[in-house]
Short mmCIF file of C-alpha atoms in Angstrom, two decimals:
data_model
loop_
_atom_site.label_atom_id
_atom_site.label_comp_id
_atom_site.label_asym_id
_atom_site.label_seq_id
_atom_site.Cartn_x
_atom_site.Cartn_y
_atom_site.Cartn_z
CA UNK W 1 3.25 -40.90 51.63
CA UNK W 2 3.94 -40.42 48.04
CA UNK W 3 1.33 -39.87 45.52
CA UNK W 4 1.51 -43.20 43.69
CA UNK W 5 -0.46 -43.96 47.39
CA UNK W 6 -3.23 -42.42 46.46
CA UNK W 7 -4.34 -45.40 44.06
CA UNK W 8 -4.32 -47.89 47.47
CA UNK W 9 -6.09 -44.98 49.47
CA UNK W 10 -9.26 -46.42 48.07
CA UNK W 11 -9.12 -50.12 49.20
CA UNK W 12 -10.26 -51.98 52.28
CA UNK W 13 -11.73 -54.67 53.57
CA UNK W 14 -13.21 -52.40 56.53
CA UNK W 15 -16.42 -50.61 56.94
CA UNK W 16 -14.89 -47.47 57.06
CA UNK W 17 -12.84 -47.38 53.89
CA UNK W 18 -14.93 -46.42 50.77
CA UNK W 19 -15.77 -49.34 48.33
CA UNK W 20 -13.67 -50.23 45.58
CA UNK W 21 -14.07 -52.69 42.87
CA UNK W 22 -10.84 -54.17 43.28
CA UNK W 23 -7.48 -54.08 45.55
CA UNK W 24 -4.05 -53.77 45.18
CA UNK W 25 -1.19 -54.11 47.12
CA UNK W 26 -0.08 -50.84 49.21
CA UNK W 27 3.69 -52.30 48.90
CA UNK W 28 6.45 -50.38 47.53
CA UNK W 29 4.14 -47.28 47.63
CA UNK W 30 4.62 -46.20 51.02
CA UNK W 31 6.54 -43.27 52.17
CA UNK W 32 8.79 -46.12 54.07
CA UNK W 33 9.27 -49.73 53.82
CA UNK W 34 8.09 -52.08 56.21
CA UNK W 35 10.46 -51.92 58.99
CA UNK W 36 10.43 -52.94 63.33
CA UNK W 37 10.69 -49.75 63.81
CA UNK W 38 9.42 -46.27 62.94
CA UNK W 39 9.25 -42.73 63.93
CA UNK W 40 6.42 -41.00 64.68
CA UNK W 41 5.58 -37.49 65.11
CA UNK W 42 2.26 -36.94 67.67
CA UNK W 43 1.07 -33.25 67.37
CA UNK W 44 -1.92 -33.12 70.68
CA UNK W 45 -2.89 -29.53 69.49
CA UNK W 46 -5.60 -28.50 71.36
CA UNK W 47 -9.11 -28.49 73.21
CA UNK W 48 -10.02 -32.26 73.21
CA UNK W 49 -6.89 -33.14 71.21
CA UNK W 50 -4.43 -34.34 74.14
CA UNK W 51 -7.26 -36.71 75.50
CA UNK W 52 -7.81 -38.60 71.86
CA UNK W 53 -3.96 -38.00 71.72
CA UNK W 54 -3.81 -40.18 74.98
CA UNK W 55 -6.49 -42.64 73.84
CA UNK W 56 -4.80 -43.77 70.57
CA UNK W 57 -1.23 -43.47 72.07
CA UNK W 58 -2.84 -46.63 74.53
CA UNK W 59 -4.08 -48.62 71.61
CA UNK W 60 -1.20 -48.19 69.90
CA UNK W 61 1.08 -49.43 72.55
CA UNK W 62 -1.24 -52.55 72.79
CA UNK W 63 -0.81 -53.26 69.16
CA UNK W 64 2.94 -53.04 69.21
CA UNK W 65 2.79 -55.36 72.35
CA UNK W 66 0.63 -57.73 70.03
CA UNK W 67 2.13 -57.58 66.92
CA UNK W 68 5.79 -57.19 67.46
CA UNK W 69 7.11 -53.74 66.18
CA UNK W 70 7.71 -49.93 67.50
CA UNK W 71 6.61 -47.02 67.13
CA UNK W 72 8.36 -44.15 68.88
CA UNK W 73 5.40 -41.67 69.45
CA UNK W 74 7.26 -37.92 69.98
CA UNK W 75 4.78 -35.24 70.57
CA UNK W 76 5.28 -32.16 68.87
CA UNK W 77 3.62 -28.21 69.55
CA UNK W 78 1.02 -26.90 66.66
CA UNK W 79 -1.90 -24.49 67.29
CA UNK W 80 -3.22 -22.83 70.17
CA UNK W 81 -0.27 -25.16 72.75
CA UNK W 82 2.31 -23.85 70.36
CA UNK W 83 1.03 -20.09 70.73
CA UNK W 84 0.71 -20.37 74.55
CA UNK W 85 4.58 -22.03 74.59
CA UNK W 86 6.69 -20.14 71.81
CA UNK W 87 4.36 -17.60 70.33
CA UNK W 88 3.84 -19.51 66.81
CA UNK W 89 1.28 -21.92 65.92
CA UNK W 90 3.91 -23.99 64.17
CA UNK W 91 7.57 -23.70 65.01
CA UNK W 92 10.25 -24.66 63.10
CA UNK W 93 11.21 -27.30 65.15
CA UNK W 94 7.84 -28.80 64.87
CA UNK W 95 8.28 -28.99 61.19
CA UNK W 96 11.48 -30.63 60.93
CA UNK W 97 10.21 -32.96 63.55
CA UNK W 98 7.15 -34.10 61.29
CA UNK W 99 9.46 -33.67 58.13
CA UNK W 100 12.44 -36.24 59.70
CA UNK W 101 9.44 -38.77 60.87
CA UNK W 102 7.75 -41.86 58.75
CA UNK W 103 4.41 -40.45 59.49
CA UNK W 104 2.47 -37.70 61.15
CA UNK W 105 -0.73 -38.10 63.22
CA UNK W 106 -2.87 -34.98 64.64
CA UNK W 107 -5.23 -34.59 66.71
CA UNK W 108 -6.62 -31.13 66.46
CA UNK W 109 -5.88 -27.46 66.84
CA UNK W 110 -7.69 -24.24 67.34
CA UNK W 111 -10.11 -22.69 70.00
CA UNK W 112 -12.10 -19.65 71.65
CA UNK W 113 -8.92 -18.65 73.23
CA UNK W 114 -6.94 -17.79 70.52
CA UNK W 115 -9.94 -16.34 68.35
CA UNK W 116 -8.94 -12.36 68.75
CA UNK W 117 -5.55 -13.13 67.80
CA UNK W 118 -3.77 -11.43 64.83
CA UNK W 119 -3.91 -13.83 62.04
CA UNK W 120 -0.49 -14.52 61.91
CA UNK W 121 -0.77 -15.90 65.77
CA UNK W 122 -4.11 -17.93 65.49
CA UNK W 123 -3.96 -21.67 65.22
CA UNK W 124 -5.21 -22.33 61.76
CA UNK W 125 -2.35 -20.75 60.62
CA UNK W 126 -0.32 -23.03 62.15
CA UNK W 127 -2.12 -25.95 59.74
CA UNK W 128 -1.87 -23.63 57.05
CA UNK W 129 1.45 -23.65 57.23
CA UNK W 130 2.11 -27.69 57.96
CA UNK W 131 0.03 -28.15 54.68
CA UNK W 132 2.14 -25.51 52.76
CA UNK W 133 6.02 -26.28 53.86
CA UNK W 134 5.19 -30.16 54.09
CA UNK W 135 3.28 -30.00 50.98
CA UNK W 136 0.34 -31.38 51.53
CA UNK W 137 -2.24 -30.96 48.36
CA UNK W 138 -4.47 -33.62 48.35
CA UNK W 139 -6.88 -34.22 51.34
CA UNK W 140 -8.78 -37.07 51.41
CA UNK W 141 -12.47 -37.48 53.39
CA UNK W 142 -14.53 -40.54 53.27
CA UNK W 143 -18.21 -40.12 54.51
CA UNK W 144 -19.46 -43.69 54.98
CA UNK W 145 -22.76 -44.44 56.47
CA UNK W 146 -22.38 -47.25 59.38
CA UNK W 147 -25.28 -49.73 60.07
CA UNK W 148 -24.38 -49.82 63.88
CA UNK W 149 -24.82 -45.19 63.38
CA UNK W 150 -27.11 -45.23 60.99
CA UNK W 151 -30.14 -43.79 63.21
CA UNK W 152 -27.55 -41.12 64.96
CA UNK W 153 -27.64 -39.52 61.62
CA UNK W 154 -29.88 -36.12 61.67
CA UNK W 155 -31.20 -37.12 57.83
CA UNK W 156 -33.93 -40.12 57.46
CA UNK W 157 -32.36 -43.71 57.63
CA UNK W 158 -34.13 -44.11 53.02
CA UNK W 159 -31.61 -40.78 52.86
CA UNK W 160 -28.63 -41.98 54.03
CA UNK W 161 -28.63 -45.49 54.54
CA UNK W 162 -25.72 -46.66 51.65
CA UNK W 163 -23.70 -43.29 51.49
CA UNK W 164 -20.19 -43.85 50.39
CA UNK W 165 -19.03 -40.50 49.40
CA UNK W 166 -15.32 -39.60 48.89
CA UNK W 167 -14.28 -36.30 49.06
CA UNK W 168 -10.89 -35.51 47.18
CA UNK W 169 -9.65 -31.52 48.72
CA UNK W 170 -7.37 -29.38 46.89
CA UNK W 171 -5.37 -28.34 50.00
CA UNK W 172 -2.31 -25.52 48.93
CA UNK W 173 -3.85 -23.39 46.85
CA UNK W 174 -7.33 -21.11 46.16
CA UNK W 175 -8.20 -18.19 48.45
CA UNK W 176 -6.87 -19.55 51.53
CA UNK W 177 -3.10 -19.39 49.87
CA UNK W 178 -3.79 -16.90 47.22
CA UNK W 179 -1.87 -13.28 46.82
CA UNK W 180 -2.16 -10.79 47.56
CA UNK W 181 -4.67 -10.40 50.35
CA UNK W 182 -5.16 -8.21 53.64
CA UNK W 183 -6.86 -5.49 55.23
CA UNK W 184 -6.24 -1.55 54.48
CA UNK W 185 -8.24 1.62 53.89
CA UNK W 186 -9.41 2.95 50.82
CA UNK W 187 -11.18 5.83 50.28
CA UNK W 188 -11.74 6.35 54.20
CA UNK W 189 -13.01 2.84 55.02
CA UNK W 190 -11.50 -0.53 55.68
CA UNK W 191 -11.27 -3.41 53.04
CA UNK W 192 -10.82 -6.60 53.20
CA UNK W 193 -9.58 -8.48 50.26
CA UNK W 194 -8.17 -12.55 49.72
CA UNK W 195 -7.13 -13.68 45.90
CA UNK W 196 -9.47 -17.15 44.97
CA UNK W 197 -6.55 -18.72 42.78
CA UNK W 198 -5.21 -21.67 40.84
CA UNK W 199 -2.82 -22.41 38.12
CA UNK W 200 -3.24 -24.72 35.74
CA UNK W 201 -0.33 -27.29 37.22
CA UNK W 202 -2.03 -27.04 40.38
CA UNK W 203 -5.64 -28.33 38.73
CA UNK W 204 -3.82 -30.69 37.05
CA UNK W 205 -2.70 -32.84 40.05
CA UNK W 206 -5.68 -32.80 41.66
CA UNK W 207 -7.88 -33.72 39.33
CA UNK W 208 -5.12 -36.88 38.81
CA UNK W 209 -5.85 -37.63 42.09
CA UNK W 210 -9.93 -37.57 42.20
CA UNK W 211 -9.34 -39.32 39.06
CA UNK W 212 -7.70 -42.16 40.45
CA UNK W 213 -9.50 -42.72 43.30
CA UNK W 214 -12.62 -42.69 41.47
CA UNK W 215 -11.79 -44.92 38.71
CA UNK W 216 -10.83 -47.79 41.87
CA UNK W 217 -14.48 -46.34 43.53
CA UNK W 218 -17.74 -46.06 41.32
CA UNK W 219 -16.02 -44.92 38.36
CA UNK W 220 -18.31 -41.52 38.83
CA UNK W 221 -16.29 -38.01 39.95
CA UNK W 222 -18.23 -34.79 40.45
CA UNK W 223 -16.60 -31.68 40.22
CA UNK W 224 -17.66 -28.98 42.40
CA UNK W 225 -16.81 -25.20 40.57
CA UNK W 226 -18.85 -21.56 40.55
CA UNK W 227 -18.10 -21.26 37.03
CA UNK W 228 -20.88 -19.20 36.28
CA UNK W 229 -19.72 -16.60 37.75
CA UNK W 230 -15.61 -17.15 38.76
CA UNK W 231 -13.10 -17.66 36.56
CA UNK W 232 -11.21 -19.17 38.50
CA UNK W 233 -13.85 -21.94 38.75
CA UNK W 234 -14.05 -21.47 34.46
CA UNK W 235 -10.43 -22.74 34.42
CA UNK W 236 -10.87 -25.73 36.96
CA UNK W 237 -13.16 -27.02 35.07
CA UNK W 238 -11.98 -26.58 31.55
CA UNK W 239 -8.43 -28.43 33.44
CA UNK W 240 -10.44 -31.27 35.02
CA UNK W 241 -12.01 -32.02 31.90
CA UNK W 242 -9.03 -32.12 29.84
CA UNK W 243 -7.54 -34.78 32.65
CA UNK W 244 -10.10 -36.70 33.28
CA UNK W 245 -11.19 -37.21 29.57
CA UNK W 246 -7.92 -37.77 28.06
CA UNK W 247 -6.59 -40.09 30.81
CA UNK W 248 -9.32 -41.55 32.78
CA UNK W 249 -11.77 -42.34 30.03
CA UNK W 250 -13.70 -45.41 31.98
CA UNK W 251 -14.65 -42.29 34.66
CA UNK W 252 -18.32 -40.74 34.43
CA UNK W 253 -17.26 -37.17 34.58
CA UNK W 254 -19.95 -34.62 35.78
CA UNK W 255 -19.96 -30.95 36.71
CA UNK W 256 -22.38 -29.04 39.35
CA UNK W 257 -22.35 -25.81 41.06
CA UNK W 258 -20.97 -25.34 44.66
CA UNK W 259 -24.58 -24.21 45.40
CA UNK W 260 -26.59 -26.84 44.61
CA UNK W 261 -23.94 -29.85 45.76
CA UNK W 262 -24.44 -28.27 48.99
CA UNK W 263 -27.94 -29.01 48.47
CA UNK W 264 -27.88 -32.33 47.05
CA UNK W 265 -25.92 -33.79 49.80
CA UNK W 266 -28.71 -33.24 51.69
CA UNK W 267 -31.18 -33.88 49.25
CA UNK W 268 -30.14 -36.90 48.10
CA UNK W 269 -26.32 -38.24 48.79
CA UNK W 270 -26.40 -41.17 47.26
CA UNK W 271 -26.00 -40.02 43.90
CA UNK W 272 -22.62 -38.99 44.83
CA UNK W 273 -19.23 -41.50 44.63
CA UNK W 274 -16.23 -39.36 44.07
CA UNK W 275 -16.41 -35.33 44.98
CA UNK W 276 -13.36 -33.06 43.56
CA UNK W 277 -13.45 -29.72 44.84
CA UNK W 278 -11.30 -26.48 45.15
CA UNK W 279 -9.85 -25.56 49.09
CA UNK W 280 -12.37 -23.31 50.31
CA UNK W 281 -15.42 -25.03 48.60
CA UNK W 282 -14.19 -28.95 49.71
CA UNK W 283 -13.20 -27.10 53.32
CA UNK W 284 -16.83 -27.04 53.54
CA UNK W 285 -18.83 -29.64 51.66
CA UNK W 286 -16.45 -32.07 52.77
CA UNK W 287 -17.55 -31.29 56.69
CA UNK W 288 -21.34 -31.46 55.02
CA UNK W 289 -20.75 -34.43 53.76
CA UNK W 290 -19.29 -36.38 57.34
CA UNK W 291 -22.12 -35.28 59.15
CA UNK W 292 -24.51 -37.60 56.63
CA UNK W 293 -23.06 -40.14 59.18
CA UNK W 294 -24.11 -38.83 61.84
CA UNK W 295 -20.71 -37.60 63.95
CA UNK W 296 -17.53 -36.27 62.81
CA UNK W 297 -16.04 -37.90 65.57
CA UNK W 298 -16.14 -41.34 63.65
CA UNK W 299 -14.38 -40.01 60.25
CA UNK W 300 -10.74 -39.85 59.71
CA UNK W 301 -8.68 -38.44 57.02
CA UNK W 302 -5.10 -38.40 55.02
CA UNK W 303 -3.32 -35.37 53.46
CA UNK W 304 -0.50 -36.35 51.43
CA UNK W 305 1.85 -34.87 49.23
CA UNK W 306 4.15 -36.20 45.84
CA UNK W 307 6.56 -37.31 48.44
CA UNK W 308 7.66 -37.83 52.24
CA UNK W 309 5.38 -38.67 55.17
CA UNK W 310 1.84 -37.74 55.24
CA UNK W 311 -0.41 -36.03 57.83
CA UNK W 312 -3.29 -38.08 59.51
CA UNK W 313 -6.28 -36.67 61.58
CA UNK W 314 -9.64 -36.81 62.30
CA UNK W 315 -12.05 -34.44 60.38
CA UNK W 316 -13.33 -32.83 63.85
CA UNK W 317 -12.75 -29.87 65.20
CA UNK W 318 -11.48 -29.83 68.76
CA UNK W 319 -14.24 -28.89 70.69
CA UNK W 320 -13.11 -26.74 73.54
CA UNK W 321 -16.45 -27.03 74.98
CA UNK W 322 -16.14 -30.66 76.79
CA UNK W 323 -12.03 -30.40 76.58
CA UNK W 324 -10.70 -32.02 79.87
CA UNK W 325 -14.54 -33.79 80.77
CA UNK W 326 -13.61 -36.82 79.13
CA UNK W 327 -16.64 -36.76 76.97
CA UNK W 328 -14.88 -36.67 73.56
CA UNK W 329 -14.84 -39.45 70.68
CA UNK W 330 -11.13 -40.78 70.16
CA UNK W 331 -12.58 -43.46 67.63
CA UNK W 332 -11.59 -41.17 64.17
CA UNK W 333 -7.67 -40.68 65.47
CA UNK W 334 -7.92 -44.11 65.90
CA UNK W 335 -9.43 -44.81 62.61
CA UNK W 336 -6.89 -42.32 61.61
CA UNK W 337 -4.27 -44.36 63.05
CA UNK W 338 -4.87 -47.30 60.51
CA UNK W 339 -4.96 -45.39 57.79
CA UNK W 340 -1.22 -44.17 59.00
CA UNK W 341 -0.18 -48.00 59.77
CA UNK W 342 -2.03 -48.85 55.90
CA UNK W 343 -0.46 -46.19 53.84
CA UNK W 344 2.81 -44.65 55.65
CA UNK W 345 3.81 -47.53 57.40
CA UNK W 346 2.83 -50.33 55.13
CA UNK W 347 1.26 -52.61 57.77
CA UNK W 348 -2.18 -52.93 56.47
CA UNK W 349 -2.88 -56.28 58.76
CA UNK W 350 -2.16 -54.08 61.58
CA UNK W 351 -4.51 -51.46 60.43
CA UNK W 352 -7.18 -54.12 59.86
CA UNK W 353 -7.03 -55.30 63.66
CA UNK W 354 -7.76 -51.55 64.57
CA UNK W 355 -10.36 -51.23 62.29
CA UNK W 356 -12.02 -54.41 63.33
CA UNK W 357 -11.55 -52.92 66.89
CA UNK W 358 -13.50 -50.46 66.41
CA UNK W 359 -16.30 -51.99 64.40
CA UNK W 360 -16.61 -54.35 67.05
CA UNK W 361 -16.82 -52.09 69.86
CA UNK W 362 -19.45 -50.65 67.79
CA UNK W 363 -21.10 -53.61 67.58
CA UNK W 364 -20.69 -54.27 71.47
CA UNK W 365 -22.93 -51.54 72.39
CA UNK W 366 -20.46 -49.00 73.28
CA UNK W 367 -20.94 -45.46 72.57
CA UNK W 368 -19.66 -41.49 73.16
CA UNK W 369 -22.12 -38.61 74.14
CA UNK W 370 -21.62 -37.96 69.76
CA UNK W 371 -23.19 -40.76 68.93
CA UNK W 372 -25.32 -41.78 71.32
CA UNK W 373 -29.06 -41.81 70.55
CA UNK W 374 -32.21 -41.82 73.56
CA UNK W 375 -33.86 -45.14 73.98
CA UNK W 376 -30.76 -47.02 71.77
CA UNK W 377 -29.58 -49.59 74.76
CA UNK W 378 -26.01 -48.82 74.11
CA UNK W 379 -23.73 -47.83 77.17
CA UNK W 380 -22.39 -44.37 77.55
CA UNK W 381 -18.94 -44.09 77.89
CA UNK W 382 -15.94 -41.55 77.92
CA UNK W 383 -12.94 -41.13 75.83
CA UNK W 384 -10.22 -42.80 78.38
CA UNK W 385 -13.16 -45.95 79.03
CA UNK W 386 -13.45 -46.24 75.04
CA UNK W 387 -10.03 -46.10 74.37
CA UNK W 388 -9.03 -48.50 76.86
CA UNK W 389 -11.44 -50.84 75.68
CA UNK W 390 -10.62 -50.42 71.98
CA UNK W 391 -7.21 -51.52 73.49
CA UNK W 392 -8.38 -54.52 74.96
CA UNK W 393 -9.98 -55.47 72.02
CA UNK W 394 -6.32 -55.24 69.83
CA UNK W 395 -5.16 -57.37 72.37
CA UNK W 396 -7.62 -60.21 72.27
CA UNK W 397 -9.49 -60.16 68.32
CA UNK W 398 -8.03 -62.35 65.72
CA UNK W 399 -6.06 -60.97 63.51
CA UNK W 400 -6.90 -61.13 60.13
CA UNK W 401 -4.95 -60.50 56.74
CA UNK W 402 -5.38 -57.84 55.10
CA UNK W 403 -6.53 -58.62 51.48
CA UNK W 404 -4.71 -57.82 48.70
CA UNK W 405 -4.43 -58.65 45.04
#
């Protein structure tokens, strides 16, 4: 997924893709061209992840079967699996495995289990290290309020009802990547210590990014700093200004403190179109942000670099709590799945017909433990029945163009 992709990221005909003014063509922006036949690299990881692994893997088969093309799905280890199996939350072989494929989709990684590990040996440095060696800088969340989910949201229905938030992530750098960092003793007493860091290149591209998306969105980007007090957070926004005023000049630029956007989600979302934010601060507005809809289990997400495939997952965690009860939510990797088929694989009809299979499973009455509400009348299913019947659905909706201009 190159980064010229970013500019289509922003436009489809679906519920669950962010409104845009206008569309445009996906074609000859796509880390591949259109093709019978592509590669794909499946990483289960862990908790819940093999079951909405399973799920999609059936839909998918049932929209190959309907629409003519393969997909060869080869798993591949990451996280907690990968500890247990070779002792390193992402091997080597993994990554050439995702680098030699047209896309990558993921479930999720990480869990109790693994939790007293040395750092080094715990899953999330496993995706640390997938976003680092594959490149990955620009993480895209949408946060879209649902009709058919509006009421499982926790806010009131005046709050939320309307939300279309985009959340652009700066993924490589910041504290999480910054040197040096560690734990030693000084003076007689352990310290910890991480460096919060960013160069000026490394603004730079980002704030391209949030710039283009927004200018297809609302035309409005908000740009999340602590620059009161960082100065770190001083630089990104002195570089975000500089980009988005010199060459996105039809984009409302505004500026607020990590503090109070973590407020004003809550408060009052809507005010909100495009979010750019640093790693650690979009790490966790952008999980404030999907649970305006009301379960993370619905939202899915893209992390792409300037060039080769990208990496596709949901934006939940994977709940080792209900792993292997068949209570979890497979619809985001599905959702997830589209976006894959829209913007790696460039087969956006394809990723319409999933998209509509979902929406009209929604509509059918159909829902998880996640987002299913007392007194609602829908039917409570698990992951294997909702798959399965998400499947069905591929099989049997009309299939509709995607629309393009």
């Amino acid at each position: 997924l190159s980064l010229a992709t970013v500019a289509a990221l922003i436009s489809s005909t679906s519920a669950f893709a962010p409104a845009s003014t206008f569309q445009r063509s996906t074609a000859a922006l796509d880390a591949v061209a259109r093709k019978d036949s592509y590669d794909i690299t499946l990483l289960p990881g862990d908790g819940i992840g093999p079951e909405i692994t399973e799920a999609t893997k059936k839909v998918l088969t049932a929209l190959c079967q309907r629409c003519g093309f393969e997909m060869n799905l080869k798993e591949a280890l990451i996280g907690g699996a990968a500890i247990d199996a070779v002792n390193d939350p992402f091997p080597n072989e993994s990554l050439e495995q995702c680098r030699n494929s047209d896309s990558v989709l993921l479930a999720c990684i990480g869990g109790y289990k693994w939790d007293t590990n040395p750092r080094e040996l715990r899953p999330e440095s496993g995706l640390l290290k997938m976003r680092k060696e594959m490149q990955l800088f620009a993480n895209l969340r949408p946060a879209k309020v649902l009709p058919q989910l509006i009421d499982a949201s926790t806010l009131k229905k005046e709050v939320v009802e309307g939300v279309d938030i985009m959340v652009v992530r700066e993924l490589t750098g910041d504290v999480y990547f910054g040197e040096p960092k560690g734990i030693e003793v000084r003076n007689g007493e352990r310290v910890g210590f991480n460096n919060m860091i960013y160069s000026e290149s490394e603004i730079e591209r980002i704030a391209r990014v949030a710039g283009d998306v927004a200018s297809k969105r609302g035309s409005k980007l908000c740009s999340i700093d602590k620059a009161n007090v960082l100065d770190v957070s001083q630089l990104w926004k002195e570089v975000v200004t500089e980009v988005i005023t010199k060459d996105f000049a039809d984009v409302e630029l505004s500026h607020m403190y990590v503090d109070n956007a973590a407020m004003q989600l809550i408060r009052w979302p809507k005010q909100f179109d495009t979010i750019v934010c640093g790693n650690i601060f979009g790490d966790i507005l952008s999980d404030e942000a999907s649970m305006l809809v009301g379960s993370l289990g619905m939202l899915p997400s893209a992390s792409i670099g300037e060039s080769g495939p990208g990496v596709f997952e949901p934006c939940h965690g994977s709940a080792p709590d209900i792993a292997g009860e068949n209570k979890a939510n497979p619809l985001a990797m599905i959702l997830s799945a589209a976006m894959m088929l829209k913007y790696d694989l460039e087969r956006p009809a394809e990723a319409q017909l999933l998209e509509d299979a979902v929406e009209a499973i929604l509509d059918q009455g159909l829902r998880t433990a996640d987002i299913k509400q007392e007194g609602d009348g829908c039917e409570l299913v698990g992951c294997v029945e909702m798959g399965a019947a998400v499947a069905d659905l591929v099989t049997s909706l009309e299939m509709k163009e995607a629309v393009t201009v």
